[in-house]
Amino acid sequence: MSEADAARMEASLTAVADAGIDIRHALFDRFFAAFPERRASFMVVDASSRRMTDETLQMMFGLAKREGWVWPLVAELVFTHRAYGPLPIAEYDAFIDMTVAELGAAAGGTWSSETATAWQRHADALKAMIRRARAEWESAMPVGAPQPAE
Ligand code: HEM
């Protein structure tokens, strides 16, 4: 299952790269339209939008490939993001779902229901991992940890 998912996911990443589409622009427009009050948290959208988009895609693809580096990267992400203020878990969920949706929009004809299912499976795994990382920081370092998962 996971190998087939990874192959489908890689094909859509390649299709979007071949089409020369940089999904971060539409993704961040959509994210800020949904959460306008979050716009002020970003000092350098151009730099952050590259890294947030790339790393979100890499984490989902890494989960499909069962890569061991995903967990430490997610744990670090959740910890460093505490510097940006209290970020509701719903915004993480929305950002991940919007990343998949924008990739699908950019992939055009190469996007199938199987491709969507593959991305969604690992999007959901990433959301669960973010919740776990927030809960573990909360219990390990109650003072200064990212806010509780809910
Ligand atoms: C899986 C989801 C996410 C990933 C992988 C991710 C990754 C990143 C990375 C790599 C950076 C750049 C850090 C640096 O250059 O030092 C960053 C910055 C940032 N992220 Fe995220 N992020 C995610 C979700 C979110 C969400 C949901 C929010 C808001 C609700 C958010 C808010 C920010 C802010 C405010 C910055 C700093 C921007 C700036 O100073 O310009 N991130 N993120």
CSV table of C-alpha atoms and ligand atoms in Angstrom, one decimal:
chain,number,residue,atom,x,y,z
A,1,MET,CA,0.0,0.0,0.0
A,2,SER,CA,2.6,2.5,1.1
A,3,GLU,CA,4.9,1.7,-1.9
A,4,ALA,CA,2.0,2.2,-4.3
A,5,ASP,CA,1.1,5.4,-2.5
A,6,ALA,CA,4.7,6.7,-2.8
A,7,ALA,CA,4.8,5.9,-6.5
A,8,ARG,CA,1.5,7.8,-7.1
A,9,MET,CA,2.6,10.7,-5.0
A,10,GLU,CA,6.0,10.9,-6.8
A,11,ALA,CA,4.3,10.9,-10.2
A,12,SER,CA,2.1,13.9,-9.2
A,13,LEU,CA,5.1,15.8,-7.8
A,14,THR,CA,7.0,15.2,-11.1
A,15,ALA,CA,4.0,16.3,-13.2
A,16,VAL,CA,3.7,19.5,-11.2
A,17,ALA,CA,7.4,20.1,-11.5
A,18,ASP,CA,7.4,19.4,-15.2
A,19,ALA,CA,4.5,21.8,-15.7
A,20,GLY,CA,6.7,24.5,-14.0
A,21,ILE,CA,4.0,25.3,-11.4
A,22,ASP,CA,5.1,26.6,-8.0
A,23,ILE,CA,2.0,25.8,-5.8
A,24,ARG,CA,3.2,27.9,-2.8
A,25,HIS,CA,1.7,31.1,-4.3
A,26,ALA,CA,-1.9,29.7,-4.6
A,27,LEU,CA,-1.4,27.8,-1.4
A,28,PHE,CA,-0.5,30.8,0.7
A,29,ASP,CA,-3.2,33.0,-0.9
A,30,ARG,CA,-5.7,30.4,0.1
A,31,PHE,CA,-4.3,30.0,3.6
A,32,PHE,CA,-4.3,33.7,4.2
A,33,ALA,CA,-7.8,34.0,2.8
A,34,ALA,CA,-9.0,31.4,5.3
A,35,PHE,CA,-6.9,32.8,8.3
A,36,PRO,CA,-6.3,36.5,7.6
A,37,GLU,CA,-5.2,37.2,11.2
A,38,ARG,CA,-2.3,34.9,10.7
A,39,ARG,CA,-0.7,37.0,7.9
A,40,ALA,CA,1.0,39.3,10.4
A,41,SER,CA,2.9,36.3,11.9
A,42,PHE,CA,4.9,36.0,8.7
A,43,MET,CA,7.9,38.3,8.3
A,44,VAL,CA,9.2,36.9,5.1
A,45,VAL,CA,6.5,35.1,3.2
A,46,ASP,CA,8.6,34.5,0.2
A,47,ALA,CA,11.2,32.6,2.2
A,48,SER,CA,8.8,30.8,4.6
A,49,SER,CA,6.4,29.8,1.9
A,50,ARG,CA,9.1,27.9,0.0
A,51,ARG,CA,10.2,26.0,3.1
A,52,MET,CA,6.7,25.4,4.5
A,53,THR,CA,5.4,24.1,1.2
A,54,ASP,CA,8.4,21.9,0.4
A,55,GLU,CA,8.7,20.5,3.9
A,56,THR,CA,5.0,19.7,4.1
A,57,LEU,CA,5.2,17.8,0.8
A,58,GLN,CA,8.4,16.1,1.9
A,59,MET,CA,7.0,15.0,5.2
A,60,MET,CA,3.9,13.4,3.6
A,61,PHE,CA,6.1,11.7,0.9
A,62,GLY,CA,8.5,10.6,3.6
A,63,LEU,CA,5.7,9.0,5.6
A,64,ALA,CA,4.6,7.1,2.5
A,65,LYS,CA,8.2,5.8,2.1
A,66,ARG,CA,8.3,5.0,5.9
A,67,GLU,CA,11.3,7.3,6.3
A,68,GLY,CA,12.7,7.5,9.8
A,69,TRP,CA,13.6,11.2,9.6
A,70,VAL,CA,10.0,12.3,9.5
A,71,TRP,CA,9.3,12.0,13.2
A,72,PRO,CA,12.3,14.0,14.4
A,73,LEU,CA,11.6,16.7,11.8
A,74,VAL,CA,8.0,17.0,12.9
A,75,ALA,CA,9.0,17.2,16.5
A,76,GLU,CA,11.4,20.0,15.7
A,77,LEU,CA,8.9,21.8,13.5
A,78,VAL,CA,6.3,21.8,16.3
A,79,PHE,CA,8.8,23.1,18.8
A,80,THR,CA,10.3,25.9,16.6
A,81,HIS,CA,6.8,27.0,15.6
A,82,ARG,CA,6.1,27.9,19.2
A,83,ALA,CA,8.0,31.1,18.4
A,84,TYR,CA,5.3,32.2,16.0
A,85,GLY,CA,2.6,32.3,18.7
A,86,PRO,CA,-0.2,29.9,19.6
A,87,LEU,CA,-1.0,28.1,16.4
A,88,PRO,CA,-4.3,26.3,16.6
A,89,ILE,CA,-4.2,22.6,15.5
A,90,ALA,CA,-7.0,23.4,13.0
A,91,GLU,CA,-4.6,25.7,11.1
A,92,TYR,CA,-2.0,22.9,10.8
A,93,ASP,CA,-4.8,20.6,9.5
A,94,ALA,CA,-6.0,23.2,7.1
A,95,PHE,CA,-2.5,24.0,5.8
A,96,ILE,CA,-1.9,20.3,5.1
A,97,ASP,CA,-5.2,19.8,3.4
A,98,MET,CA,-4.7,22.9,1.3
A,99,THR,CA,-1.3,21.7,0.3
A,100,VAL,CA,-2.8,18.5,-1.1
A,101,ALA,CA,-5.6,20.4,-2.7
A,102,GLU,CA,-3.3,22.8,-4.5
A,103,LEU,CA,-1.0,20.0,-5.6
A,104,GLY,CA,-4.1,18.3,-7.1
A,105,ALA,CA,-5.2,21.4,-8.9
A,106,ALA,CA,-1.7,21.9,-10.4
A,107,ALA,CA,-1.3,18.2,-11.4
A,108,GLY,CA,-4.2,18.4,-13.8
A,109,GLY,CA,-4.9,15.3,-15.8
A,110,THR,CA,-2.3,13.2,-14.0
A,111,TRP,CA,-4.4,13.4,-10.7
A,112,SER,CA,-6.7,10.4,-10.1
A,113,SER,CA,-8.8,9.3,-7.2
A,114,GLU,CA,-6.1,6.9,-6.3
A,115,THR,CA,-3.5,9.7,-6.2
A,116,ALA,CA,-5.9,11.8,-4.0
A,117,THR,CA,-6.4,8.8,-1.6
A,118,ALA,CA,-2.6,8.2,-1.4
A,119,TRP,CA,-1.9,11.9,-0.5
A,120,GLN,CA,-4.9,12.0,1.9
A,121,ARG,CA,-3.7,8.9,3.8
A,122,HIS,CA,-0.3,10.5,4.5
A,123,ALA,CA,-1.8,13.9,5.1
A,124,ASP,CA,-3.9,12.3,7.9
A,125,ALA,CA,-0.8,10.5,9.2
A,126,LEU,CA,1.1,13.9,9.3
A,127,LYS,CA,-1.8,15.5,11.2
A,128,ALA,CA,-1.7,12.7,13.8
A,129,MET,CA,2.1,13.0,14.1
A,130,ILE,CA,1.8,16.8,14.7
A,131,ARG,CA,-0.7,16.1,17.5
A,132,ARG,CA,1.6,13.5,19.0
A,133,ALA,CA,4.6,15.9,18.9
A,134,ARG,CA,2.5,18.7,20.6
A,135,ALA,CA,1.4,16.3,23.3
A,136,GLU,CA,4.9,15.0,23.9
A,137,TRP,CA,6.4,18.5,24.2
A,138,GLU,CA,3.5,19.4,26.5
A,139,SER,CA,4.3,16.6,28.9
A,140,ALA,CA,8.1,16.9,28.6
A,141,MET,CA,8.3,20.7,28.9
A,142,PRO,CA,5.0,22.1,30.3
A,143,VAL,CA,6.5,25.6,30.5
A,144,GLY,CA,7.2,27.1,27.1
A,145,ALA,CA,6.0,24.0,25.2
A,146,PRO,CA,3.7,24.5,22.2
A,147,GLN,CA,0.1,24.9,23.3
A,148,PRO,CA,-1.9,21.8,24.0
A,149,ALA,CA,-3.1,19.8,21.0
A,150,GLU,CA,-6.7,20.8,21.3
B,1,HEM,C1,3.1,20.7,8.3
B,1,HEM,C2,3.0,22.0,8.3
B,1,HEM,C3,4.2,23.0,8.4
B,1,HEM,C4,5.5,22.9,8.0
B,1,HEM,C5,6.2,21.7,7.5
B,1,HEM,C6,6.1,24.2,8.3
B,1,HEM,C7,7.4,24.6,8.1
B,1,HEM,C8,8.0,25.8,8.2
B,1,HEM,C9,9.4,26.2,8.0
B,1,HEM,C10,10.4,25.2,7.4
B,1,HEM,C11,9.5,27.5,8.2
B,1,HEM,C12,10.7,28.4,8.1
B,1,HEM,C13,11.5,28.4,9.3
B,1,HEM,C14,12.8,29.1,9.1
B,1,HEM,O1,13.2,29.5,8.0
B,1,HEM,O2,13.5,29.3,10.1
B,1,HEM,C15,8.2,28.0,8.7
B,1,HEM,C16,8.0,29.3,9.1
B,1,HEM,C17,6.8,29.7,9.6
B,1,HEM,N1,5.6,28.9,9.8
B,1,HEM,FE1,5.4,27.0,9.3
B,1,HEM,N2,5.1,25.1,8.8
B,1,HEM,C18,3.9,24.4,8.9
B,1,HEM,C19,2.7,24.8,9.3
B,1,HEM,C20,2.5,26.1,9.7
B,1,HEM,C21,1.2,26.6,10.1
B,1,HEM,C22,-0.1,25.8,10.1
B,1,HEM,C23,1.4,27.9,10.5
B,1,HEM,C24,0.4,28.9,10.9
B,1,HEM,C25,-0.8,28.7,11.5
B,1,HEM,C26,2.8,28.2,10.3
B,1,HEM,C27,3.3,29.4,10.6
B,1,HEM,C28,4.6,29.8,10.3
B,1,HEM,C29,5.2,31.1,10.6
B,1,HEM,C30,4.4,32.3,11.1
B,1,HEM,C31,6.5,31.0,10.1
B,1,HEM,C32,7.6,32.2,10.2
B,1,HEM,C33,7.4,33.1,9.0
B,1,HEM,C34,8.2,34.3,8.9
B,1,HEM,O3,8.9,34.7,9.9
B,1,HEM,O4,8.2,34.8,7.8
B,1,HEM,N3,3.4,27.1,9.9
B,1,HEM,N4,7.3,26.9,8.7
